[in-house]
Short mmCIF file of C-alpha atoms in Angstrom, two decimals:
data_model
loop_
_atom_site.label_atom_id
_atom_site.label_comp_id
_atom_site.label_asym_id
_atom_site.label_seq_id
_atom_site.Cartn_x
_atom_site.Cartn_y
_atom_site.Cartn_z
CA UNK L 11 -0.09 -0.10 0.00
CA UNK L 12 1.19 3.64 -0.61
CA UNK L 13 2.24 5.60 2.35
CA UNK L 14 1.59 9.29 3.02
CA UNK L 15 2.95 11.55 5.72
CA UNK L 16 0.79 14.41 6.59
CA UNK L 17 1.58 17.24 9.03
CA UNK L 18 -1.09 19.20 10.79
CA UNK L 19 -3.29 16.34 10.46
CA UNK L 20 -5.49 16.27 13.48
CA UNK L 21 -8.09 18.68 12.03
CA UNK L 22 -9.03 20.74 9.02
CA UNK L 23 -7.49 20.13 5.74
CA UNK L 24 -4.96 17.78 6.85
CA UNK L 25 -7.54 15.46 8.61
CA UNK L 26 -9.86 15.59 5.54
CA UNK L 27 -7.13 14.65 3.22
CA UNK L 28 -5.92 11.92 5.54
CA UNK L 29 -9.40 10.51 5.64
CA UNK L 30 -9.77 10.49 1.78
CA UNK L 31 -6.52 8.65 1.37
CA UNK L 32 -7.38 6.19 4.21
CA UNK L 33 -10.62 5.57 2.39
CA UNK L 34 -8.43 4.66 -0.79
CA UNK L 35 -6.25 2.26 1.16
CA UNK L 36 -3.37 4.40 2.00
CA UNK L 37 -1.19 3.80 5.01
CA UNK L 38 -0.51 7.07 6.98
CA UNK L 39 1.94 8.77 9.20
CA UNK L 40 0.17 11.74 10.94
CA UNK L 41 1.60 14.62 12.82
CA UNK L 42 -0.09 17.19 15.07
CA UNK L 43 0.81 19.12 18.09
CA UNK L 44 -2.13 18.13 20.15
CA UNK L 45 -1.85 14.43 21.10
CA UNK L 46 -5.37 13.74 22.37
CA UNK L 47 -6.88 15.07 19.03
CA UNK L 48 -4.50 13.29 16.94
CA UNK L 49 -5.08 9.99 18.82
CA UNK L 50 -8.67 10.42 18.22
CA UNK L 51 -8.06 11.03 14.40
CA UNK L 52 -5.71 7.97 14.02
CA UNK L 53 -8.41 5.83 15.76
CA UNK L 54 -11.29 6.83 13.44
CA UNK L 55 -9.09 6.48 10.23
CA UNK L 56 -7.80 3.06 11.34
CA UNK L 57 -11.45 2.05 10.79
CA UNK L 58 -10.75 1.93 7.14
CA UNK L 59 -8.45 -0.85 7.74
CA UNK L 60 -5.19 1.05 6.99
CA UNK L 61 -2.19 1.33 9.15
CA UNK L 62 -1.98 4.74 10.90
CA UNK L 63 1.08 5.97 12.95
CA UNK L 64 0.21 9.03 14.93
CA UNK L 65 3.21 11.07 16.23
CA UNK L 66 2.54 14.26 18.24
CA UNK L 67 5.00 16.93 18.36
CA UNK L 68 6.34 20.10 16.82
CA UNK L 69 7.49 19.84 13.14
CA UNK L 70 10.07 22.59 14.15
CA UNK L 71 11.91 20.01 16.03
CA UNK L 72 14.41 18.01 14.06
CA UNK L 73 14.09 14.85 16.28
CA UNK L 74 10.31 14.77 15.55
CA UNK L 75 10.85 15.11 11.80
CA UNK L 76 13.18 12.25 11.88
CA UNK L 77 10.73 10.30 13.87
CA UNK L 78 7.95 10.86 11.16
CA UNK L 79 10.46 9.59 8.47
CA UNK L 80 11.33 6.55 10.48
CA UNK L 81 7.69 5.76 11.11
CA UNK L 82 7.15 6.03 7.33
CA UNK L 83 10.09 3.73 6.69
CA UNK L 84 8.57 1.10 9.09
CA UNK L 85 5.41 1.08 6.90
CA UNK L 86 7.45 0.50 3.78
CA UNK L 87 8.43 4.01 2.64
CA UNK L 88 7.10 7.28 1.50
CA UNK L 89 5.03 7.89 -1.55
CA UNK L 90 3.50 11.25 -0.54
CA UNK L 91 4.54 14.03 1.86
CA UNK L 92 2.12 16.76 2.59
CA UNK L 93 3.65 19.88 4.34
CA UNK L 94 0.30 21.14 5.73
CA UNK L 95 1.24 22.34 9.31
CA UNK L 96 1.12 26.10 9.42
CA UNK L 97 1.50 29.04 11.78
CA UNK L 98 0.21 32.52 11.35
CA UNK L 99 2.95 34.51 13.03
CA UNK L 100 0.22 36.40 15.07
CA UNK L 101 -3.23 35.57 16.42
CA UNK L 102 -5.29 37.36 15.22
CA UNK L 103 -3.43 38.70 12.28
CA UNK L 104 -2.01 42.32 12.61
CA UNK L 105 -0.48 44.85 10.29
CA UNK L 106 3.22 44.59 9.61
CA UNK L 107 3.95 47.60 11.60
CA UNK L 108 2.59 45.54 14.65
CA UNK L 109 4.02 42.11 13.68
CA UNK L 110 6.66 41.06 16.08
CA UNK L 111 9.86 39.80 14.65
CA UNK L 112 9.57 36.81 16.85
CA UNK L 113 6.17 36.10 15.27
CA UNK L 114 7.56 36.31 11.87
CA UNK L 115 10.36 34.06 12.73
CA UNK L 116 7.91 31.50 14.17
CA UNK L 117 5.76 31.50 10.77
CA UNK L 118 8.97 31.14 8.74
CA UNK L 119 10.23 28.31 11.03
CA UNK L 120 7.08 26.33 10.87
CA UNK L 121 5.87 27.10 7.35
CA UNK L 122 9.33 27.03 5.60
CA UNK L 123 12.36 25.66 7.56
CA UNK L 124 10.32 22.76 9.10
CA UNK L 125 8.90 21.91 5.77
CA UNK L 126 12.25 21.79 3.95
CA UNK L 127 13.51 19.82 7.04
CA UNK L 128 10.95 17.23 6.52
CA UNK L 129 11.52 17.10 2.81
CA UNK L 130 15.16 16.33 3.37
CA UNK L 131 14.39 13.58 5.93
CA UNK L 132 11.82 11.88 3.55
CA UNK L 133 13.79 12.59 0.14
CA UNK L 134 15.54 9.23 -0.01
CA UNK L 135 12.26 7.36 0.48
CA UNK L 136 10.47 9.63 -1.91
CA UNK L 137 13.01 9.06 -4.54
CA UNK L 138 12.76 5.17 -4.03
CA UNK L 139 9.05 5.16 -4.57
CA UNK L 140 7.36 4.19 -7.68
CA UNK L 141 5.58 7.71 -8.08
CA UNK L 142 6.86 9.89 -5.14
CA UNK L 143 5.14 13.37 -4.67
CA UNK L 144 5.34 16.30 -2.34
CA UNK L 145 2.45 18.68 -1.64
CA UNK L 146 3.13 22.06 -0.09
CA UNK L 147 -0.07 23.56 1.13
CA UNK L 148 0.15 27.29 0.10
CA UNK L 149 -2.30 30.15 0.39
CA UNK L 150 -3.55 32.96 -1.98
CA UNK L 151 -1.91 35.15 0.53
CA UNK L 152 1.35 34.02 -1.07
CA UNK L 153 0.57 35.85 -4.40
CA UNK L 154 -1.90 38.60 -3.27
CA UNK L 155 -1.37 41.51 -0.86
CA UNK L 156 -4.17 41.37 1.97
CA UNK L 157 -3.85 43.84 4.80
CA UNK L 158 -2.65 41.92 8.03
CA UNK L 159 -1.61 38.85 6.00
CA UNK L 160 1.89 40.02 5.24
CA UNK L 161 3.92 37.72 7.62
CA UNK L 162 1.91 34.63 6.79
CA UNK L 163 1.86 35.50 3.11
CA UNK L 164 5.58 35.95 3.03
CA UNK L 165 6.20 32.48 4.65
CA UNK L 166 3.93 30.83 2.25
CA UNK L 167 5.54 32.74 -0.83
CA UNK L 168 8.93 31.37 0.39
CA UNK L 169 7.30 27.82 0.67
CA UNK L 170 6.12 28.20 -3.02
CA UNK L 171 9.61 29.03 -4.01
CA UNK L 172 11.10 26.07 -2.25
CA UNK L 173 8.55 23.82 -3.86
CA UNK L 174 9.30 25.31 -7.29
CA UNK L 175 13.12 24.71 -6.96
CA UNK L 176 12.58 21.30 -5.55
CA UNK L 177 10.48 20.37 -8.61
CA UNK L 178 13.46 21.38 -10.82
CA UNK L 179 15.99 19.62 -8.74
CA UNK L 180 14.02 16.35 -8.27
CA UNK L 181 12.51 15.76 -11.83
CA UNK L 182 11.78 12.28 -10.80
CA UNK L 183 9.25 13.60 -8.28
CA UNK L 184 6.07 15.55 -8.53
CA UNK L 185 6.18 18.73 -6.35
CA UNK L 186 3.03 20.59 -6.26
CA UNK L 187 2.38 23.87 -4.15
CA UNK L 188 -1.47 24.11 -3.72
CA UNK L 189 -3.45 27.05 -2.83
CA UNK L 190 -6.63 25.32 -1.37
CA UNK L 191 -8.65 28.62 -1.48
CA UNK L 192 -11.07 29.93 1.05
CA UNK L 193 -11.83 27.36 3.88
CA UNK L 194 -13.57 27.34 7.22
CA UNK L 195 -10.74 26.31 9.44
CA UNK L 196 -9.50 26.85 13.12
CA UNK L 197 -6.49 28.46 11.51
CA UNK L 198 -8.68 31.08 9.67
CA UNK L 199 -10.91 31.50 12.81
CA UNK L 200 -7.66 32.26 14.70
CA UNK L 201 -6.37 34.66 11.88
CA UNK L 202 -9.60 36.64 11.63
CA UNK L 203 -11.97 36.04 14.66
CA UNK L 204 -14.39 38.68 13.75
CA UNK L 205 -15.22 37.14 10.30
CA UNK L 206 -18.40 35.16 10.68
CA UNK L 207 -18.95 34.65 6.89
CA UNK L 208 -19.54 31.07 5.87
CA UNK L 209 -16.69 29.42 3.95
CA UNK L 210 -16.25 26.01 2.15
CA UNK L 211 -15.43 23.03 4.48
CA UNK L 212 -11.86 21.46 4.04
CA UNK L 213 -13.31 18.13 2.75
CA UNK L 214 -15.00 20.32 -0.27
CA UNK L 215 -11.49 20.98 -1.70
CA UNK L 216 -9.99 17.52 -1.03
CA UNK L 217 -11.01 16.27 -4.52
CA UNK L 218 -8.62 18.80 -5.92
CA UNK L 219 -5.72 17.24 -4.25
CA UNK L 220 -6.87 13.70 -5.18
CA UNK L 221 -7.02 14.91 -8.86
CA UNK L 222 -3.34 15.84 -8.51
CA UNK L 223 -2.44 12.38 -7.35
CA UNK L 224 -4.51 10.69 -10.08
CA UNK L 225 -3.43 12.66 -13.03
CA UNK L 226 0.13 13.64 -11.84
CA UNK L 227 0.52 16.76 -13.58
CA UNK L 228 3.82 18.54 -13.98
CA UNK L 229 5.49 20.03 -10.84
CA UNK L 230 4.26 23.53 -10.27
CA UNK L 231 1.77 25.75 -8.29
CA UNK L 232 -1.81 24.91 -8.58
CA UNK L 233 -5.23 26.29 -7.23
CA UNK L 234 -7.66 23.96 -5.68
CA UNK L 235 -10.76 25.87 -6.94
CA UNK L 236 -9.34 26.04 -10.42
CA UNK L 237 -8.78 22.16 -10.31
CA UNK L 238 -12.33 21.62 -9.14
CA UNK L 239 -13.79 23.87 -11.84
CA UNK L 240 -11.92 21.94 -14.55
CA UNK L 241 -13.17 18.71 -13.54
#
C-alpha cells in the first residue's frame, strides 16, 4: 500500500485529506501538536483498515521530523509528503507595523524551515517510491497583498519558491504547491476571529488534491478551486 506523511493532520484540511487517502487504502503517518486530538483522528481513520502511525510533536523539532520519516520507513517508505502544518505569526493577524519579529520568525520556522527539513528527511524514501510526490499547502496570501496577511503570506511565498526549486532539482518526483482557496478552518478563525462569513469546508477541496495524485500533472503551483472547476 502507498504511504503518506501528513503534517497538521488532526483537524481541518490535513484530517480531511488523511481520511480521503485512508478510504483509498493508503497507510498514513500523521503529525499534530495536540496528542489527544491526533489520537482520536488516528483511531477513526484506522477503521478504514489501513495502518496509521500518529506522532504528536512540533514539526520545528528535528528529532520529531526524523521520527516521522522513521515511522514511514517502518510502513514501507514514503509515496507522498504533505507539508500542511502552518503557523500564522500572530493570532489574530496584525498589520506589518505591529507584527513582532519573533512572530515572523515562528511563521517562517514552521511554514518554511520545518517543511524543508521534513523534505530532506523523506527525500531518500520519496526517490525510491514508484511515484513519489510532495505537496506544499500554500495560500492565496502568498501571491496577493491582503492587509494583515503580510507575515503569513511571506512565509507561504517562500514555501512556494522552495517547492518550485525542488521540482526542478528532483525531476523524478512531482512537487506541487497548492493554494486550497477559502476554507472554514480553526486557522482562519484564529487569523480573523471577527469574520463570521460562511466558508467552504476542508473536505470540499480534497477532490482537487486527489486529482493531482490521479493525474500527476507537472510539478508547479496549482489552485484547488481551479482544479475543481476544470473537472
